[in-house]
Structures are given as C-alpha cells and as structure tokens.
Short mmCIF file of C-alpha atoms in Angstrom, two decimals:
data_model
loop_
_atom_site.label_atom_id
_atom_site.label_comp_id
_atom_site.label_asym_id
_atom_site.label_seq_id
_atom_site.Cartn_x
_atom_site.Cartn_y
_atom_site.Cartn_z
CA MET A 4 187.84 171.33 114.57
CA ASP A 5 185.27 171.07 111.93
CA LEU A 6 182.03 169.12 111.89
CA GLN A 7 183.40 166.07 110.11
CA ASP A 8 186.14 165.65 112.56
CA LYS A 9 183.57 165.92 115.36
CA LYS A 10 181.46 163.03 113.97
CA THR A 11 184.55 160.91 113.60
CA GLU A 12 185.49 161.60 117.13
CA ASP A 13 182.03 160.73 118.40
CA SER A 14 181.98 157.46 116.55
CA ARG A 15 185.31 156.56 117.89
CA SER A 16 184.24 157.39 121.39
CA LYS A 17 181.32 154.87 121.31
CA SER A 18 182.06 151.32 122.27
CA PRO A 19 180.70 148.20 120.52
CA ARG A 20 178.35 147.57 123.49
CA ASP A 21 176.71 150.91 122.99
CA THR A 22 176.18 150.16 119.34
CA ALA A 23 174.41 146.87 120.08
CA ASN A 24 172.10 148.51 122.60
CA GLN A 25 171.13 151.06 120.03
CA TRP A 26 170.10 148.42 117.52
CA LEU A 27 168.10 146.60 120.20
CA LEU A 28 166.18 149.74 121.03
CA THR A 29 165.46 150.16 117.40
CA LEU A 30 163.90 146.68 117.12
CA ARG A 31 161.81 147.09 120.27
CA SER A 32 160.37 150.39 119.24
CA PRO A 33 158.23 149.85 116.16
CA GLN A 34 157.03 152.79 114.23
CA SER A 35 153.34 151.71 114.26
CA GLN A 36 151.23 152.82 117.23
CA HIS A 37 148.59 149.98 116.67
CA PHE A 38 150.82 146.99 117.07
CA LEU A 39 148.48 145.22 119.54
CA ASP A 40 145.20 145.85 117.54
CA VAL A 41 143.45 142.88 115.78
CA GLY A 42 142.88 143.43 112.10
CA PHE A 43 139.80 142.28 110.10
CA THR A 44 141.18 143.07 106.74
CA GLY A 45 140.96 139.44 105.52
CA LEU A 46 137.32 139.05 106.65
CA LEU A 47 135.95 142.31 105.36
CA THR A 48 133.83 142.43 102.18
CA LYS A 49 133.87 145.19 99.67
CA ASP A 50 131.67 147.40 101.79
CA GLY A 51 134.09 146.90 104.68
CA SER A 52 131.34 145.94 107.24
CA PRO A 53 131.83 142.75 109.37
CA VAL A 54 128.13 142.73 110.30
CA PHE A 55 127.29 141.98 106.69
CA ILE A 56 129.04 138.63 106.94
CA VAL A 57 126.88 137.55 109.89
CA TYR A 58 123.75 138.76 108.09
CA SER A 59 124.58 136.92 104.87
CA THR A 60 125.36 133.73 106.82
CA ILE A 61 122.04 133.85 108.68
CA LYS A 62 120.24 134.61 105.42
CA LYS A 63 121.76 131.61 103.69
CA PHE A 64 120.92 129.37 106.66
CA CYS A 65 117.30 130.52 106.73
CA SER A 66 117.03 130.06 102.96
CA PHE A 67 118.34 126.50 103.08
CA PHE A 68 116.22 125.72 106.17
CA LEU A 69 113.01 126.97 104.54
CA LYS A 70 113.83 125.02 101.40
CA TYR A 71 114.38 121.88 103.48
CA VAL A 72 111.10 122.37 105.36
CA SER A 73 109.18 122.98 102.12
CA LEU A 74 110.59 119.79 100.58
CA LYS A 75 109.62 117.77 103.64
CA LEU A 76 106.13 119.27 103.62
CA TRP A 77 105.76 118.40 99.94
CA ASP A 78 106.87 114.84 100.67
CA LEU A 79 104.25 114.70 103.42
CA VAL A 80 101.56 115.94 101.02
CA LEU A 81 102.55 113.27 98.49
CA LEU A 82 102.46 110.62 101.20
CA VAL A 83 98.96 111.64 102.33
CA ARG A 84 97.77 111.74 98.72
CA ASN A 85 99.11 108.25 98.05
CA ILE A 86 97.51 106.97 101.25
CA PHE A 87 94.09 108.29 100.19
CA LYS A 88 94.62 107.05 96.63
CA TYR A 89 95.51 103.49 97.57
CA SER A 90 92.91 103.47 100.35
CA GLY A 91 90.24 104.20 97.75
CA ILE A 92 91.57 101.45 95.50
CA PHE A 93 91.62 99.02 98.43
CA ALA A 94 88.07 100.02 99.41
CA GLN A 95 86.80 99.41 95.86
CA PHE A 96 88.58 96.07 95.69
CA SER A 97 87.17 95.05 99.08
CA LYS A 98 83.68 96.11 98.02
CA ARG A 99 83.82 94.08 94.79
CA TRP A 100 85.18 91.08 96.65
CA LEU A 101 82.49 91.30 99.35
CA VAL A 102 79.66 91.74 96.84
CA LYS A 103 80.97 88.81 94.81
CA LYS A 104 81.08 86.61 97.90
CA LEU A 105 77.57 87.64 98.97
CA ILE A 106 76.10 87.03 95.51
CA TRP A 107 77.68 83.64 94.98
CA SER A 108 76.97 82.49 98.52
CA ARG A 109 73.22 83.07 97.91
CA GLY A 110 72.52 84.30 101.43
CA ARG A 111 74.61 81.72 103.29
CA LEU A 112 76.90 84.48 104.60
CA GLY A 113 74.01 86.65 105.79
CA LYS A 114 73.91 85.21 109.30
CA PRO A 115 77.71 85.31 109.89
CA ILE A 116 77.91 88.90 108.62
CA ALA A 117 74.98 89.94 110.82
CA SER A 118 76.65 88.27 113.81
CA LEU A 119 79.92 90.06 113.04
CA ILE A 120 78.15 93.43 112.82
CA VAL A 121 76.32 92.85 116.11
CA PHE A 122 79.56 91.75 117.78
CA SER A 123 81.41 94.83 116.49
CA VAL A 124 78.68 97.21 117.65
CA ALA A 125 78.57 95.53 121.07
CA LEU A 126 82.36 95.75 121.36
CA VAL A 127 82.31 99.46 120.51
CA VAL A 128 79.46 100.14 122.95
CA PHE A 129 81.16 98.32 125.83
CA THR A 130 84.53 99.91 125.08
CA VAL A 131 83.17 103.45 124.82
CA GLY A 132 80.93 102.87 127.83
CA GLU A 133 83.87 101.74 129.94
CA VAL A 134 85.84 104.83 128.92
CA LEU A 135 82.95 107.18 129.65
CA ASN A 136 82.19 105.44 132.91
CA SER A 137 85.69 106.27 134.15
CA SER A 138 85.06 109.95 133.51
CA LYS A 139 83.78 112.19 136.27
CA LEU A 140 81.39 113.82 133.83
CA VAL A 141 79.06 110.84 133.73
CA ASN A 142 79.59 109.37 137.19
CA ARG A 143 76.65 109.74 139.48
CA GLN A 144 77.02 111.93 142.50
CA GLU A 145 77.75 109.94 145.62
CA ILE A 146 75.95 110.76 148.85
CA ASN A 147 78.11 112.17 151.56
CA PRO A 148 77.82 109.93 154.68
CA ASP A 149 77.77 113.06 156.85
CA TYR A 150 74.35 113.95 155.42
CA LEU A 151 72.74 110.91 157.10
CA THR A 152 72.67 111.64 160.79
CA THR A 153 70.28 108.85 161.80
CA VAL A 154 68.86 105.68 160.34
CA THR A 155 65.44 107.30 159.94
CA ASP A 156 66.83 109.67 157.34
CA ILE A 157 66.46 106.88 154.77
CA ILE A 158 62.79 106.43 153.87
CA PRO A 159 62.16 102.91 152.52
CA GLN A 160 59.91 102.67 149.46
CA ARG A 161 57.26 99.97 149.66
CA TYR A 162 56.32 100.14 146.00
CA VAL A 163 57.16 97.10 143.87
CA ALA A 164 57.98 97.62 140.22
CA GLN A 165 55.79 95.56 137.92
CA THR A 166 56.73 94.58 134.39
CA THR A 167 53.79 94.37 132.03
CA ILE A 168 54.18 92.11 129.03
CA PRO A 169 52.87 94.00 125.98
CA ASP A 170 49.97 92.52 124.09
CA SER A 171 51.91 92.66 120.85
CA ARG A 172 54.50 90.17 122.12
CA LYS A 173 53.71 86.82 120.53
CA GLN A 174 54.11 83.42 122.12
CA ALA A 175 55.77 80.57 120.31
CA THR A 176 53.68 77.59 121.46
CA SER A 177 50.02 76.80 121.99
CA PHE A 178 48.53 76.22 125.42
CA THR A 179 45.50 74.51 126.95
CA TYR A 180 42.62 76.46 128.47
CA VAL A 181 40.06 74.83 130.78
CA VAL A 182 36.55 76.16 130.24
CA GLU A 183 35.05 77.80 133.32
CA GLY A 184 31.47 78.58 134.18
CA GLY A 185 30.01 81.32 132.02
CA ASP A 186 32.64 80.99 129.29
CA THR A 187 31.62 81.20 125.65
CA LEU A 188 33.66 80.75 122.51
CA SER A 189 33.33 84.42 121.64
CA GLY A 190 34.41 85.43 125.15
CA ILE A 191 37.42 83.09 125.04
CA GLY A 192 38.32 84.40 121.59
CA THR A 193 38.13 88.00 122.80
CA LYS A 194 40.19 87.16 125.89
CA PHE A 195 43.02 85.60 123.90
CA ARG A 196 42.53 87.67 120.72
CA ILE A 197 41.72 84.59 118.66
CA SER A 198 38.84 84.25 116.24
CA VAL A 199 36.01 81.85 117.08
CA ASP A 200 36.52 80.01 113.78
CA ALA A 201 40.18 79.43 114.67
CA ILE A 202 39.25 77.97 118.07
CA LYS A 203 36.64 75.71 116.51
CA TYR A 204 38.99 74.59 113.72
CA VAL A 205 41.92 73.81 116.05
CA ASN A 206 39.74 71.90 118.52
CA GLY A 207 37.57 70.16 115.92
CA LEU A 208 34.32 71.74 117.14
CA THR A 209 31.30 71.74 114.88
CA GLY A 210 29.08 73.91 117.08
CA ASP A 211 29.36 76.72 119.60
CA SER A 212 28.38 74.71 122.67
CA ILE A 213 31.01 74.21 125.38
CA LYS A 214 30.72 73.24 129.03
CA PRO A 215 32.84 73.87 132.14
CA GLY A 216 35.77 71.50 132.38
CA ASP A 217 36.34 71.18 128.65
CA SER A 218 39.95 71.62 127.53
CA LEU A 219 40.53 73.86 124.55
CA THR A 220 43.80 74.28 122.66
CA ILE A 221 44.48 77.97 122.15
CA PRO A 222 46.90 79.01 119.38
CA PRO A 223 49.69 81.31 120.56
CA ILE A 224 48.72 84.02 118.10
CA SER A 225 45.89 84.94 115.81
CA GLY A 226 46.16 81.92 113.56
CA LEU A 227 45.85 78.15 113.42
CA ILE A 228 47.81 75.02 114.28
CA HIS A 229 48.50 72.51 111.53
CA GLU A 230 49.86 68.99 111.89
CA VAL A 231 52.13 68.04 109.01
CA LYS A 232 50.83 65.06 107.03
CA LYS A 233 52.68 62.74 104.71
CA GLY A 234 53.41 64.27 101.33
CA GLU A 235 52.77 67.86 102.42
CA SER A 236 55.23 70.63 101.67
CA LEU A 237 55.55 74.07 103.16
CA ALA A 238 54.16 75.61 99.98
CA ASP A 239 51.09 73.38 100.15
CA ILE A 240 50.45 74.35 103.76
CA ALA A 241 50.92 78.03 102.95
CA ASP A 242 48.48 77.83 100.03
CA LYS A 243 45.96 75.96 102.15
CA TYR A 244 45.81 78.72 104.78
CA SER A 245 46.49 81.72 102.48
CA VAL A 246 49.69 82.62 104.32
CA PRO A 247 53.15 83.31 102.86
CA ALA A 248 55.42 80.30 103.24
CA GLN A 249 58.21 82.51 104.58
CA ALA A 250 55.98 83.69 107.44
CA ILE A 251 55.40 80.08 108.52
CA ALA A 252 59.12 79.28 108.26
CA ASP A 253 60.14 82.36 110.25
CA PHE A 254 57.63 81.85 113.06
CA ASN A 255 58.44 78.15 113.49
CA TYR A 256 62.20 78.58 112.98
CA ILE A 257 62.31 76.25 109.98
CA LEU A 258 65.78 76.45 108.43
CA ASP A 259 65.34 73.77 105.77
CA THR A 260 61.88 74.14 104.26
CA SER A 261 62.31 71.00 102.14
CA LYS A 262 62.36 68.74 105.21
CA LEU A 263 59.13 68.66 107.24
CA ALA A 264 58.73 65.83 109.73
CA VAL A 265 55.35 64.11 109.62
CA GLY A 266 53.33 64.87 112.75
CA THR A 267 55.06 68.18 113.49
CA GLU A 268 52.68 70.87 114.72
CA LEU A 269 53.20 74.17 112.94
CA VAL A 270 51.78 77.47 114.08
CA ILE A 271 50.28 79.26 111.08
CA PRO A 272 50.22 83.00 111.88
CA ASP A 273 47.20 84.95 110.62
CA ALA A 274 45.87 81.82 108.93
CA LYS A 275 42.44 81.69 107.36
CA VAL A 276 40.20 78.75 108.13
CA PRO A 277 40.11 76.66 104.94
CA ARG A 278 36.78 76.05 103.37
CA PRO A 279 35.41 72.51 103.49
CA PRO A 280 35.79 70.67 100.19
CA VAL A 281 32.76 70.60 97.95
CA VAL A 282 32.03 67.75 95.58
CA VAL A 283 32.42 68.96 92.01
CA ALA A 284 29.90 67.68 89.54
CA SER A 285 31.56 65.81 86.70
CA PRO A 286 30.21 65.88 83.17
CA ALA A 287 28.09 62.83 82.33
CA PHE A 288 28.07 63.36 78.58
CA SER A 289 30.47 62.54 75.80
CA VAL A 290 31.58 64.31 72.67
CA PRO A 291 32.74 62.40 69.61
CA GLY A 292 36.42 62.49 68.95
CA ILE A 293 39.38 60.30 68.40
CA ILE A 294 38.57 58.44 71.61
CA THR A 295 34.88 57.67 71.90
CA GLY A 296 32.73 56.23 74.59
CA GLY A 297 30.75 57.34 77.60
CA ALA A 298 32.34 59.38 80.36
CA PRO A 299 33.20 57.25 83.41
CA THR A 300 31.51 57.99 86.70
CA PRO A 301 33.29 58.50 90.05
CA SER A 302 32.09 55.10 91.15
CA ASP A 303 33.93 53.49 88.25
CA THR A 304 37.37 55.07 88.73
CA PHE A 305 39.07 57.48 91.05
CA CYS A 306 39.22 60.24 88.46
CA VAL A 307 36.85 60.90 85.56
CA TRP A 308 37.70 62.48 82.23
CA PRO A 309 38.03 66.24 82.86
CA SER A 310 36.96 67.60 79.48
CA THR A 311 34.41 67.26 76.73
CA VAL A 312 37.19 66.60 74.22
CA TYR A 313 38.89 63.20 73.91
CA ILE A 314 41.82 64.12 71.69
CA VAL A 315 45.03 63.00 73.43
CA THR A 316 48.24 64.12 71.74
CA GLN A 317 50.67 62.77 74.34
CA TYR A 318 50.33 60.22 77.14
CA PHE A 319 52.22 59.57 80.36
CA SER A 320 55.90 58.63 80.01
CA TRP A 321 59.12 58.75 81.99
CA TYR A 322 59.82 62.22 80.63
CA HIS A 323 56.24 63.51 80.48
CA ASN A 324 54.25 63.45 83.72
CA GLY A 325 50.80 64.20 82.39
CA LEU A 326 48.27 63.99 79.56
CA ASP A 327 48.08 66.50 76.70
CA ILE A 328 44.48 67.04 75.62
CA ALA A 329 44.13 68.89 72.34
CA THR A 330 41.22 71.14 71.40
CA PRO A 331 39.51 71.35 68.01
CA TRP A 332 40.40 74.30 65.83
CA GLY A 333 38.56 77.47 66.89
CA GLN A 334 36.90 75.89 69.94
CA VAL A 335 37.45 76.45 73.68
CA PRO A 336 35.92 73.43 75.43
CA PRO A 337 35.39 73.54 79.21
CA LEU A 338 37.74 71.87 81.68
CA PHE A 339 36.43 70.19 84.84
CA ALA A 340 37.93 68.73 88.01
CA CYS A 341 38.32 64.99 87.63
CA THR A 342 36.97 64.43 91.17
CA SER A 343 36.03 66.35 94.29
CA GLY A 344 38.63 68.54 95.95
CA THR A 345 39.67 72.02 96.96
CA VAL A 346 41.51 74.57 94.83
CA VAL A 347 44.89 75.16 96.47
CA ARG A 348 46.52 77.16 93.67
CA SER A 349 45.09 79.28 90.90
CA GLY A 350 46.93 81.68 88.63
CA TRP A 351 49.97 82.07 86.41
CA ASP A 352 52.90 79.67 86.58
CA PRO A 353 56.13 81.07 85.05
CA TYR A 354 57.75 77.62 84.79
CA GLY A 355 55.82 76.27 81.81
CA LEU A 356 52.21 75.68 82.88
CA GLY A 357 50.95 79.20 82.18
CA LEU A 358 47.45 79.72 83.55
CA HIS A 359 46.91 76.71 85.76
CA VAL A 360 44.86 75.33 88.67
CA VAL A 361 45.95 72.83 91.33
CA ILE A 362 43.24 70.86 93.16
CA ASP A 363 43.88 68.90 96.37
CA HIS A 364 41.78 65.74 96.63
CA GLY A 365 43.04 64.65 100.05
CA GLY A 366 45.08 61.63 100.94
CA GLY A 367 48.15 63.14 99.31
CA TYR A 368 46.57 63.30 95.81
CA GLN A 369 46.56 66.44 93.69
CA THR A 370 45.73 67.14 90.05
CA VAL A 371 47.16 69.96 87.97
CA TYR A 372 45.40 71.62 85.02
CA GLY A 373 47.59 73.85 82.87
CA HIS A 374 47.79 75.77 79.59
CA MET A 375 44.30 77.19 80.07
CA GLN A 376 42.94 80.22 78.30
CA GLN A 377 40.78 81.39 81.20
CA ILE A 378 40.35 80.52 84.90
CA ASN A 379 36.90 80.58 86.48
CA VAL A 380 37.80 79.32 89.98
CA SER A 381 39.74 80.87 92.85
CA TYR A 382 41.77 79.69 95.80
CA GLY A 383 39.80 77.77 98.44
CA GLN A 384 36.91 77.02 96.13
CA GLY A 385 35.62 73.46 96.08
#
C-alpha cells in the first residue's frame, strides 16, 4: 500500500468526534506565549517610555499652577496699589475738607476738635493699658503668703506723704489777709509775691502805714484787680494796665469779650499800676483863621479847642463822628488835649486814623486825635 492510500485509510478511521476535539484543541492553544501580558502600545510615545507621560503631565500641571499663582499675585499687587492710590486721594480730599471747615468756622471748631483729640488719646491709653495690664510682663510680683511667718514681719511705715503746691501754680480768686503785729506792706508783698504798689492800689492806700487787724485784699497773682465800670471794654482795660487783652480773657475765662457786666471784678495778671491823671495845660491864645475868637477855658465848657488853627473842613454828622481841622499850607501846628486825662492809646491805627492818640477823661468820656504827623506822648502819660 502506498502513502496516499495510507492517508485515506487514516482519515477514514477517524470519527467526527475526534475531528471536533482536534479543532477545539487548536482554538485553546494560541501560538503567542504572551497572551496574558498587558500591552502599553496605545499609551507609548515615540520614544516608547511610559515614564515620559507622567513627567509631561506633572510638568504641564506645574506650569499651569505657577501661571495661576503668578496671575493671582499680580491681581493682589494691583489691589494693594489701588488701595494706596485711592487712600491718598481720600486723605487729600479729607485734608482739604477739614482745612476748609477750620478756616470758615474761624476757630469755632477748635474746642470740639481738641476735645475729640483728647478723647481719642485717652481711649487709646486706656485700651493699651488694659491690654498691657493683662500681660505677665508688666504685672507686679505678688508676695508669697508663706514668706510672712508672723505679723511682726510687716513693718508699718509712720511717714505721711505730703503734697507741696508749687509756687508757680496760680490762684483764680483774690483773698483777704488780716494784718498781724510786725507786718509791713513790703513783708506782705514778699510773702505773697505781690508788689507793694499793687497792694496799695487794690486796697486804696495812699501811704505805707498799716496796723494789726486791718484787712487787705491780696490779688491771686502778681497783678491787680479791676472792677468793670459802665462803658468800659476789655481793650480799654487792657490798655489801662498795659496787659494784652487776651491774657485778661484767658485768666478770667471770658468767652465773649464784647459783653462785660458792670461791677464784675477782673484779675489783671502782671498789670502795671496806672499813673494818676495829670491836668494838661490848654492853650490860652488864639490864631486868626476862618473861625476867630478867644480860646475857651475849661471853666467855660467841658472841652476846649485843641489846636491853634480854627479851620474846620467838616463838622459832626450822622456819618462823620468827629471834627476835621485843616492846617495851613506848609505849617504843622501843635495839637493839645481838650481837657485833662490820661493817654490810653498811642501809635498807628490801620483802620483809617493813622498816627493817633486816645485820651481817657474819666466818667466814660474819651477823645481821639488822628491823622497826626508826629506823636510826642506815650501810653500812661497825663
């Protein structure tokens, strides 16, 4: 039998069952030896490394994260810049508004602003003090009760603290001193730091003699006491005693200087005793002019003609409170006080009078002499 006949015989000898089993074995036996291995072919890049994918992903994340952080930081910088910018604008606006209010209020807001500043400082001090007081760094060390074994460990101090009032502290009111034996005006003045002239002026003394039991009014400071009379203003009182009007107002707490009650006693700090008025001699001669005639004497009228010239260019009227006396061309005639009195103002007046002199004649009467070329009298002169 040849080979072909043998194959035919073998195929005929196999049953259909055997043929099916053979095909099944063929399907269950793949040719590849890596059937269970996981492949990364779809995830691999050109270089074929899977680590590169993780690296590139982390790199992209870090890049986007840094970009995000930088943008947020830039936004923060812009926000801070705008805050400073608009804060400066607001500060300038507030400053202009505050200065405008202070200027137009003419000092009326000074006291409220000072009170607000004091209140703010006090609030800060109390707040910070309360915070620091709660800290152990500034708390005082407490004594351990175990250190005191007996009552005698505490030594009582018998010294009493004394508070001395400084000499520079000024009183606000005058007081009465009863003269004792051996007192003199100079001794009393030295004791209370008051000049003898001030004591004599306040108490109406003409001499230096005093006796025990006399009551003397002592000014609270080195100065005088003045009782306001009818028609007097604060400026008149200040000129009379050669003291700034503001000093009198501050010491006596005068808020409205235009309202002084008659009879009010004012303390004049550092006042000078005014000189007694001296009768001024009036001219008894006349000079020809438009108005002729002899000069009146003080016995005739209250006030005599104050010049040697009788040229009147303008009289009293409802709009002109005075007399205008003209001078001849090229002449400078003298000007006299119309009656006795004391010079209470002498110098330049910027409100229209120029060089001028004001004389107080007592009883609420004053005369004013203005538009002068030269002044030969001074304050306090009579």
